[in-house]
Structures are given as structure tokens and as C-alpha cells.
CSV table of C-alpha atoms in Angstrom, one decimal:
chain,number,residue,atom,x,y,z
V,204,MET,CA,106.6,118.1,117.7
V,205,THR,CA,105.1,121.4,118.8
V,206,PHE,CA,102.0,121.7,120.9
V,207,ARG,CA,100.1,123.0,118.0
V,208,GLY,CA,101.2,120.0,115.9
V,209,VAL,CA,100.0,117.6,118.6
V,210,LEU,CA,96.6,119.4,118.6
V,211,PHE,CA,96.4,119.2,114.8
V,212,ILE,CA,97.1,115.5,114.8
V,213,MET,CA,94.5,114.9,117.5
V,214,PHE,CA,91.9,116.9,115.6
V,215,TYR,CA,92.4,115.0,112.3
V,216,LEU,CA,92.5,111.6,114.0
V,217,THR,CA,88.9,112.2,115.1
V,218,HIS,CA,87.6,114.4,112.3
V,219,THR,CA,89.1,113.4,109.0
V,220,SER,CA,87.0,111.4,106.5
V,221,GLY,CA,86.8,110.5,102.9
V,222,PHE,CA,90.1,108.7,102.4
V,223,GLU,CA,90.0,105.0,101.4
V,224,PRO,CA,93.3,103.2,101.1
V,225,ARG,CA,93.9,100.9,98.1
V,226,PRO,CA,93.0,97.3,98.8
V,227,ASP,CA,96.6,96.1,98.4
V,228,ILE,CA,97.8,98.6,101.1
V,229,GLY,CA,95.3,97.6,103.8
V,230,SER,CA,94.1,99.6,106.8
V,231,PRO,CA,94.1,101.7,109.0
V,232,SER,CA,93.5,105.1,107.4
V,233,GLY,CA,93.2,107.3,110.5
V,234,LEU,CA,96.4,109.4,110.8
V,235,VAL,CA,96.0,112.6,108.7
V,236,PRO,CA,95.4,111.0,105.3
V,237,ASP,CA,94.0,114.3,104.0
V,238,CYS,CA,95.3,117.8,104.9
V,239,PRO,CA,93.3,120.6,103.3
V,240,GLY,CA,95.5,123.4,101.9
V,241,VAL,CA,98.8,121.6,101.5
V,242,MET,CA,98.6,121.9,97.7
V,243,LYS,CA,98.3,125.7,97.9
V,244,ASN,CA,101.2,127.9,96.8
V,245,ALA,CA,104.1,128.5,99.1
V,246,SER,CA,107.3,130.5,98.7
V,247,ILE,CA,110.6,131.4,100.5
V,248,GLY,CA,111.4,135.1,100.8
V,249,SER,CA,114.8,136.6,99.9
V,250,THR,CA,115.6,137.4,103.5
V,251,THR,CA,115.0,133.8,104.7
V,252,LEU,CA,116.4,131.9,101.7
V,253,PRO,CA,120.0,132.1,103.0
V,254,LEU,CA,118.9,130.0,106.0
V,255,LEU,CA,118.2,127.1,103.6
V,256,GLN,CA,121.6,125.5,103.4
V,257,ILE,CA,123.7,122.6,102.2
V,258,THR,CA,126.2,121.1,104.7
V,259,LEU,CA,129.4,119.6,103.3
V,260,HIS,CA,130.3,116.7,105.6
V,261,ARG,CA,133.7,115.1,105.1
V,262,MET,CA,136.3,113.0,106.9
V,263,THR,CA,140.0,113.9,106.9
V,264,ARG,CA,142.7,111.3,106.5
V,265,SER,CA,143.1,111.3,110.3
V,266,GLY,CA,139.5,110.5,110.8
V,267,GLN,CA,138.3,113.9,111.9
V,268,ILE,CA,134.9,115.1,110.7
V,269,VAL,CA,134.9,118.5,109.1
V,270,ARG,CA,131.6,120.3,108.2
V,271,LYS,CA,130.9,123.5,106.3
V,272,ASN,CA,127.6,125.1,105.5
V,273,TYR,CA,126.7,126.9,102.3
V,274,PRO,CA,123.6,128.9,101.5
V,275,ILE,CA,121.5,127.2,98.9
V,276,SER,CA,121.8,130.0,96.3
V,277,THR,CA,125.6,129.9,96.2
V,278,ALA,CA,126.3,126.4,97.5
V,279,HIS,CA,127.3,125.2,94.0
V,280,LEU,CA,130.0,127.9,93.8
V,281,GLY,CA,131.3,127.1,97.3
V,282,LEU,CA,131.5,123.4,96.5
V,283,LEU,CA,133.3,124.1,93.2
V,284,ARG,CA,136.0,126.0,95.0
V,285,ASP,CA,136.4,123.3,97.7
V,286,LYS,CA,139.5,121.2,96.9
V,287,ASN,CA,138.0,118.3,98.9
V,288,ILE,CA,135.1,117.8,96.6
V,289,ASP,CA,135.7,115.4,93.6
V,290,PHE,CA,132.7,115.1,91.4
V,291,LYS,CA,134.6,113.3,88.6
V,292,ASN,CA,136.0,110.4,90.6
V,293,LYS,CA,133.7,110.0,93.6
V,294,ARG,CA,130.0,109.2,94.1
V,295,THR,CA,128.0,111.9,95.7
V,296,VAL,CA,125.3,111.4,98.3
V,297,PHE,CA,122.9,114.1,99.3
V,298,TYR,CA,120.9,113.3,102.5
V,299,ALA,CA,117.8,115.4,103.3
V,300,VAL,CA,116.7,115.6,107.0
V,301,GLY,CA,113.1,115.5,108.0
V,302,PHE,CA,110.5,117.4,110.0
V,303,LEU,CA,112.0,119.2,113.1
V,304,ASP,CA,115.3,117.6,112.1
V,305,SER,CA,118.8,119.1,111.5
V,306,SER,CA,122.1,118.3,109.9
V,307,LEU,CA,123.6,119.0,113.4
V,308,PHE,CA,121.8,116.1,115.1
V,309,PRO,CA,123.9,113.0,115.8
V,310,HIS,CA,121.9,110.6,113.7
V,311,SER,CA,122.3,112.9,110.6
V,312,GLN,CA,126.0,113.1,111.2
V,313,ALA,CA,126.3,109.3,111.7
V,314,ILE,CA,124.7,108.7,108.3
V,315,GLY,CA,127.0,111.3,106.7
V,316,THR,CA,130.1,109.7,108.3
V,317,ALA,CA,129.1,106.2,107.2
V,318,TYR,CA,129.1,107.4,103.6
V,319,ALA,CA,132.2,109.5,104.0
V,320,LYS,CA,134.1,106.5,105.2
V,321,ARG,CA,133.2,104.8,102.0
V,322,GLY,CA,134.7,107.6,99.8
V,323,TYR,CA,131.5,109.5,99.0
V,324,ASN,CA,131.2,113.3,98.6
V,325,VAL,CA,128.6,113.9,101.4
V,326,LEU,CA,126.1,116.7,101.4
V,327,ILE,CA,123.4,117.1,104.1
V,328,SER,CA,120.4,119.5,104.0
V,329,GLU,CA,119.9,122.1,106.7
V,330,THR,CA,116.1,122.9,106.7
V,331,PHE,CA,115.5,123.2,110.4
V,332,PRO,CA,114.3,126.9,110.3
V,333,PHE,CA,111.7,126.0,107.6
V,334,LEU,CA,110.3,122.8,109.0
V,335,LEU,CA,109.4,124.1,112.5
V,336,ASP,CA,105.9,125.2,111.8
V,337,ILE,CA,102.7,123.1,112.3
V,338,TYR,CA,103.2,119.9,110.2
V,339,PRO,CA,100.8,120.5,107.3
V,340,LYS,CA,102.5,123.9,106.6
V,341,SER,CA,105.9,122.1,106.7
V,342,VAL,CA,104.5,119.7,104.1
V,343,ARG,CA,103.4,122.7,102.0
V,344,ILE,CA,106.8,124.4,102.1
V,345,GLY,CA,108.5,121.0,101.5
V,346,ARG,CA,107.6,121.2,97.8
V,347,VAL,CA,109.4,124.5,97.5
V,348,ILE,CA,112.4,123.2,99.3
V,349,GLY,CA,112.5,120.2,97.0
V,350,ARG,CA,112.5,122.5,93.9
V,351,LYS,CA,115.3,124.6,95.4
V,352,PHE,CA,117.3,121.4,96.0
V,353,GLY,CA,116.5,120.4,92.4
V,354,GLU,CA,117.8,123.7,91.1
V,355,PHE,CA,121.0,123.2,93.2
V,356,LEU,CA,121.5,119.8,91.7
V,357,VAL,CA,121.0,121.1,88.2
V,358,LYS,CA,123.8,123.6,88.9
V,359,LEU,CA,126.1,120.9,90.1
V,360,THR,CA,125.5,118.8,87.0
V,361,LEU,CA,126.7,121.9,85.0
V,362,GLN,CA,129.9,121.7,87.1
V,363,GLY,CA,130.7,118.1,86.4
V,364,LEU,CA,128.5,116.1,88.7
V,365,ARG,CA,127.0,113.2,86.6
V,366,ALA,CA,123.5,112.1,87.5
V,367,GLU,CA,124.7,108.5,87.4
V,368,ASP,CA,127.0,109.3,90.3
V,369,LEU,CA,124.3,111.0,92.4
V,370,GLU,CA,122.4,109.3,95.2
V,371,LEU,CA,119.6,111.1,97.1
V,372,VAL,CA,118.5,109.9,100.5
V,373,GLY,CA,115.7,111.4,102.6
V,374,MET,CA,114.2,110.7,106.0
V,375,SER,CA,110.4,111.1,106.5
V,376,LEU,CA,109.4,114.5,105.0
V,377,GLY,CA,112.9,114.7,103.6
V,378,ALA,CA,112.1,111.6,101.4
V,379,HIS,CA,109.4,113.5,99.6
V,380,ILE,CA,111.5,116.6,99.4
V,381,GLN,CA,114.1,114.5,97.6
V,382,GLY,CA,111.4,113.2,95.3
V,383,PHE,CA,110.6,116.8,94.3
V,384,ALA,CA,114.4,117.5,93.8
V,385,ALA,CA,114.7,114.4,91.6
V,386,LYS,CA,111.6,115.4,89.5
V,387,HIS,CA,113.0,118.9,88.9
V,388,LEU,CA,116.5,117.5,87.9
V,389,TYR,CA,114.8,115.3,85.4
V,390,ALA,CA,112.5,118.0,84.1
V,391,VAL,CA,115.5,120.3,83.4
V,392,THR,CA,118.2,117.9,82.3
V,393,GLY,CA,116.4,114.8,81.2
V,394,LYS,CA,118.5,112.8,83.6
V,395,LYS,CA,117.5,111.0,86.8
V,396,PRO,CA,119.7,110.4,89.9
V,397,PHE,CA,121.4,107.0,90.0
V,398,ARG,CA,119.5,106.2,93.2
V,399,VAL,CA,116.8,107.7,95.4
V,400,THR,CA,116.2,106.2,98.9
V,401,GLY,CA,113.3,107.0,101.2
V,402,LEU,CA,113.6,106.3,104.9
V,403,ASP,CA,110.1,105.8,106.2
V,404,PRO,CA,108.7,108.5,103.9
V,405,ALA,CA,106.1,110.6,105.7
V,406,GLY,CA,102.5,109.4,105.5
V,407,PRO,CA,100.4,112.1,107.1
V,408,CYS,CA,99.2,114.6,104.5
V,409,TYR,CA,100.7,112.4,101.7
V,410,ARG,CA,98.5,109.3,101.7
V,411,GLY,CA,95.8,110.7,99.4
V,412,LEU,CA,98.2,112.5,97.0
V,413,PRO,CA,99.1,111.3,93.5
V,414,PRO,CA,102.6,110.1,92.6
V,415,GLU,CA,103.7,113.5,91.2
V,416,GLU,CA,103.1,115.1,94.6
V,417,LYS,CA,105.3,112.7,96.7
V,418,LEU,CA,108.2,110.3,96.3
V,419,ALA,CA,107.6,107.9,93.4
V,420,PRO,CA,109.2,104.8,91.9
V,421,THR,CA,110.1,106.7,88.8
V,422,ASP,CA,112.1,109.5,90.5
V,423,GLY,CA,115.4,107.8,90.1
V,424,THR,CA,117.0,105.1,87.9
V,425,ARG,CA,116.8,103.1,91.1
V,426,VAL,CA,114.4,103.9,94.0
V,427,ASP,CA,114.2,102.0,97.2
V,428,VAL,CA,112.2,102.6,100.4
V,429,LEU,CA,112.4,101.4,104.0
V,430,HIS,CA,109.1,101.3,105.9
V,431,THR,CA,109.2,101.2,109.7
V,432,ASN,CA,106.0,103.0,110.9
V,433,MET,CA,103.7,102.9,108.0
V,434,ASP,CA,100.4,103.3,109.9
V,435,GLY,CA,101.8,106.1,112.0
V,436,PHE,CA,104.2,108.8,110.8
V,437,GLY,CA,105.2,106.6,107.7
V,438,ILE,CA,103.3,105.3,104.7
V,439,ALA,CA,102.1,101.8,103.7
V,440,GLU,CA,102.1,102.5,100.0
V,441,ARG,CA,104.9,101.2,97.8
V,442,LEU,CA,106.9,104.2,96.7
V,443,GLY,CA,110.0,102.4,95.4
V,444,GLN,CA,111.0,99.8,93.0
V,445,VAL,CA,112.2,97.8,96.0
V,446,ASP,CA,110.3,98.3,99.3
V,447,PHE,CA,111.5,96.9,102.6
V,448,TYR,CA,109.0,96.5,105.4
V,449,ALA,CA,111.1,96.2,108.6
V,450,ASN,CA,109.4,93.7,111.0
V,451,GLY,CA,106.2,94.1,109.0
V,452,GLY,CA,106.6,97.9,108.6
V,453,GLU,CA,104.1,98.9,111.3
V,454,PHE,CA,106.1,99.1,114.6
V,455,GLN,CA,109.6,98.2,115.6
V,456,PRO,CA,110.7,96.1,118.6
V,457,GLY,CA,112.1,98.2,121.5
V,458,ASP,CA,115.7,98.2,122.6
V,459,ILE,CA,114.5,97.4,126.1
V,460,PRO,CA,113.0,94.0,126.2
V,461,TYR,CA,109.2,93.9,126.4
V,462,ILE,CA,108.9,97.7,126.1
V,463,PRO,CA,107.4,98.5,122.7
V,464,CYS,CA,108.9,101.0,120.3
V,465,LEU,CA,105.8,103.1,119.4
V,466,ILE,CA,105.1,105.7,116.8
V,467,LEU,CA,108.0,108.2,116.9
V,468,CYS,CA,110.5,105.5,118.1
V,469,SER,CA,109.5,103.2,115.2
V,470,HIS,CA,109.6,106.1,112.7
V,471,ILE,CA,113.1,107.3,113.5
V,472,ARG,CA,114.4,103.7,113.7
V,473,ALA,CA,114.6,103.9,109.9
V,474,MET,CA,117.6,106.2,110.2
V,475,PHE,CA,119.4,103.8,112.5
V,476,TYR,CA,118.7,100.7,110.3
V,477,TRP,CA,120.0,102.6,107.3
V,478,TRP,CA,123.1,103.9,109.1
V,479,GLN,CA,123.9,100.3,110.2
V,480,ALA,CA,123.1,98.9,106.8
V,481,ILE,CA,125.7,101.2,105.2
V,482,GLU,CA,128.2,100.3,107.9
V,483,HIS,CA,127.5,96.5,107.6
V,484,PRO,CA,126.8,95.5,104.0
V,485,LYS,CA,124.6,92.5,103.4
V,486,LYS,CA,123.7,92.1,107.1
V,487,PHE,CA,120.1,93.4,106.8
V,488,ILE,CA,118.5,90.7,104.6
V,489,GLY,CA,114.9,90.8,103.4
V,490,MET,CA,112.6,88.1,102.1
V,491,LYS,CA,110.4,88.7,99.1
V,492,CYS,CA,106.6,88.9,99.9
V,493,ASP,CA,103.5,88.5,97.7
V,494,SER,CA,101.9,91.5,99.2
V,495,ILE,CA,102.1,94.3,101.8
V,496,GLN,CA,99.6,92.4,103.9
V,497,ALA,CA,101.9,89.4,103.8
V,498,ALA,CA,104.8,91.6,105.0
V,499,ARG,CA,102.6,93.0,107.8
V,500,SER,CA,101.9,89.5,109.0
V,501,ALA,CA,105.5,88.1,108.5
V,502,LYS,CA,104.1,85.5,106.0
V,503,CYS,CA,107.1,85.6,103.7
V,504,TYR,CA,109.4,82.9,105.2
V,505,ASN,CA,108.4,80.4,102.5
V,506,ASN,CA,110.2,82.5,99.9
V,507,SER,CA,113.9,82.0,99.3
V,508,ASP,CA,114.2,85.1,97.2
V,509,ILE,CA,116.1,87.6,99.2
V,510,ASN,CA,117.5,91.2,98.9
V,511,TYR,CA,119.8,93.4,100.9
V,512,LEU,CA,119.0,96.8,102.6
V,513,GLY,CA,121.8,99.3,101.9
V,514,ASN,CA,124.3,99.7,99.1
V,515,ALA,CA,124.1,96.0,98.1
V,516,THR,CA,120.4,96.2,97.1
V,517,ASP,CA,119.6,94.3,93.9
V,518,PHE,CA,117.4,96.5,91.8
V,519,ASN,CA,117.0,93.7,89.2
V,520,ASN,CA,114.9,91.9,91.9
V,521,LYS,CA,112.1,94.4,92.4
V,522,GLY,CA,109.3,94.0,94.8
V,523,ILE,CA,108.1,93.9,98.4
V,524,TYR,CA,110.5,92.5,101.1
V,525,TYR,CA,109.9,91.6,104.7
V,526,LEU,CA,113.0,92.7,106.7
V,527,PRO,CA,113.6,91.0,110.0
V,528,THR,CA,115.8,92.9,112.6
V,529,HIS,CA,117.0,92.4,116.1
V,530,ASN,CA,115.6,94.6,118.9
V,531,GLU,CA,119.1,95.7,120.0
V,532,PHE,CA,121.7,97.9,118.3
V,533,PRO,CA,123.2,97.3,115.7
V,534,TYR,CA,119.9,95.6,114.8
V,535,TYR,CA,120.9,93.4,111.9
V,536,ARG,CA,120.2,89.7,112.1
V,537,GLY,CA,122.0,88.4,109.0
V,538,LYS,CA,120.9,84.9,107.9
V,539,ASP,CA,119.5,84.1,111.3
V,540,GLY,CA,116.6,86.4,110.5
V,541,LEU,CA,115.6,84.2,107.6
V,542,LYS,CA,114.4,81.5,109.9
V,543,ALA,CA,110.7,81.6,110.7
V,544,GLU,CA,111.3,80.5,114.3
V,545,ASN,CA,113.3,83.6,114.9
V,546,GLU,CA,110.6,86.1,113.8
V,547,ILE,CA,111.0,88.6,116.6
V,548,TYR,CA,107.5,89.3,117.7
V,549,THR,CA,106.5,85.6,117.7
V,550,SER,CA,109.7,84.4,119.3
V,551,VAL,CA,109.5,87.0,122.1
V,552,ALA,CA,105.9,86.3,122.8
V,553,LYS,CA,106.6,82.6,123.1
V,554,TYR,CA,109.5,83.3,125.5
V,555,ILE,CA,107.4,85.5,127.7
V,556,ASN,CA,104.8,82.8,128.3
V,557,ALA,CA,107.1,79.8,128.1
V,558,GLU,CA,106.3,78.6,131.6
V,559,ASP,CA,103.5,76.0,132.0
V,560,ASP,CA,102.7,77.3,135.4
V,561,PHE,CA,103.2,81.1,136.0
V,562,ARG,CA,103.2,81.8,139.7
V,563,VAL,CA,103.6,85.1,141.5
């Protein structure tokens, strides 16, 4: 985050007022719930538009990763000419990166490769030149980027891509961008993507906005959300048909024992959980909760109703899920995570103070 971005966050932490979260979401409400001006108009000029790009990320038969970038305006034509793209027989996933993020970064490529290994056509957004400014302005331009992506998807459907074979995934700010893309696709074609996935959708500047101005449960035929830092850079509100709250959704356990994973660490952990959930089907298992507050407090262990994070998610079983993880890579806990005595924060706390006599 830029120095100006840090100053903005500090200012709003101490000066913002007037936002009251819904009772079912809970508190706090202190991290930029309201950002004046983000709903004003924004546009991308003709000279900068070529910098908005789509990256084709594919794997050769020998396992080599090959990537090629296409400017958004002509990306549909470039993909049509590419013999490695098969819209008729393969599913297509389009992953949108977040604020200060790039398709070049290792985590973006890891997610792309995980899908490529499973036979998907893989597309990744390149928005780095546009999401560098102070965060509220990046939110503002995000609506424009989302519409541009929607226009791109409409063009692909005219070339043979079926909406029922399309999956949209977005990280943080990218989750809302994909929401706008899906809304535009539906407005033009009357069809929704098969699936839209939000990885810790951004909360700052979005918490007070209506559903039409952020990712919403109606944006896809199936919409799922993973929450990892909902009171920091993420959002507590349910934005999906199935919402997973990892370890309660507030903060994630650190990889180094007893050192907490704080705001940024917890936020980006969503990408790592998702990457590993794609690599390891049915290993990230969530338990259904009665409320978001129950998920926060890990009070869901009395419910035998489960669901899986990743490609095995059961969308017929909608609702809120508490998702237990391990604190070390690859993070999944499988069925061991369904046992109350293994709840990570409680079990670690008990271990730390297990001695009856602590002597130094």
C-alpha cells in the first residue's frame, strides 16, 4: 500500500461516522465503511486502455507454463485465433487480481496453474497500472474495469463461450470487479456465469454500498465467498449463496507458532486457501452455522451439516459455514478440523498454558 493510502486509512479510522452494520453482521465498523466520492463517474482513456489486459495462462503437455497478454479491446480476437483455447469442450475460469496486485505475482500464477492442471482455459486479469492509486480511487475505477471485463465476456459468448461453462474468481477488490463483470454479462445476454467466487472481497469503501454496487449472491448461478479478514480489508456481510468464514473469518493463525497473522496477512491468506482447495479437493471442510456471529465464535461444532471449499462446494446446501484450517501450509485439516477440541485458537491457547507451574 502507498504512503498516501496508509494516511487515508488512518484518517478514516478516526474520522468516519454514520455507518451502522446490520445486526446479523456484528461489529466493528471502523475501517473505512464510507468513502465519499467513490460513486462518482470514472473512465479509462484511449491511450491507457491498452494497459488493461487479459493474460492467457496455460500448461503445455510437458508441464511448462506459457503466458500471453492481450489488450482488453482485442483480447477476444487474440483468444479466438489461439489454437490452445477450447471454449466448446473445456470450462473457462477468469481470475481477477486485487488492489496493488498483478497476474505476474507468484500467487496469481499458482491459482492459474492449479486450474490449468485440471483442464480449464485459464484467463487472469492484468490491472496493476489502474489499481495503484490511493485505494478509494481504485475502488472508483474498479466499476469501470468490471464493465470492461463484462464487455469482453459478452464478446467471448458470441465466439462460442457458454455462460454455463464460465467461472469468475476475484480476490479482494477483484471480487467486486468480477461482480460488475457478471452483472454486465447478464444485462446484455440474459445469462449468468456458472459460478462467481469472491476471495475475501474488499470491505473498505464497500460496507455501506447496496448489492448492485458490489459482489452479490445473484451475480452468478452459483456464488460462493471465502472470508478471512472481515473486520480488516475484507467484509463480514454475506455476499454469496455459500459463505465460508475461515477460522471465524476475522484473523487467520500465523505460519510461525504464536505469531499472529494480522490484517494484510489474513486478507491474502484467502488466495492460499483457495489455491490449496483447488489442488486438494474436499480437504477444506466447513461446518454450517446459524449466524455470522456463531462463525466468529466457532460455535458451529454441534452441526453435522458440512460443505467443501473449492470445486466440490454443494450449492444446494446454501448458508454460512465455519471453516477450520491448520496454521501451516498447505493449511487444510480435513475431518480432523470437525472436532471441537481441535479448534485452532482454543487448542493453541490451551497448549501455551498447559503447565500447572510456569517457572522462568
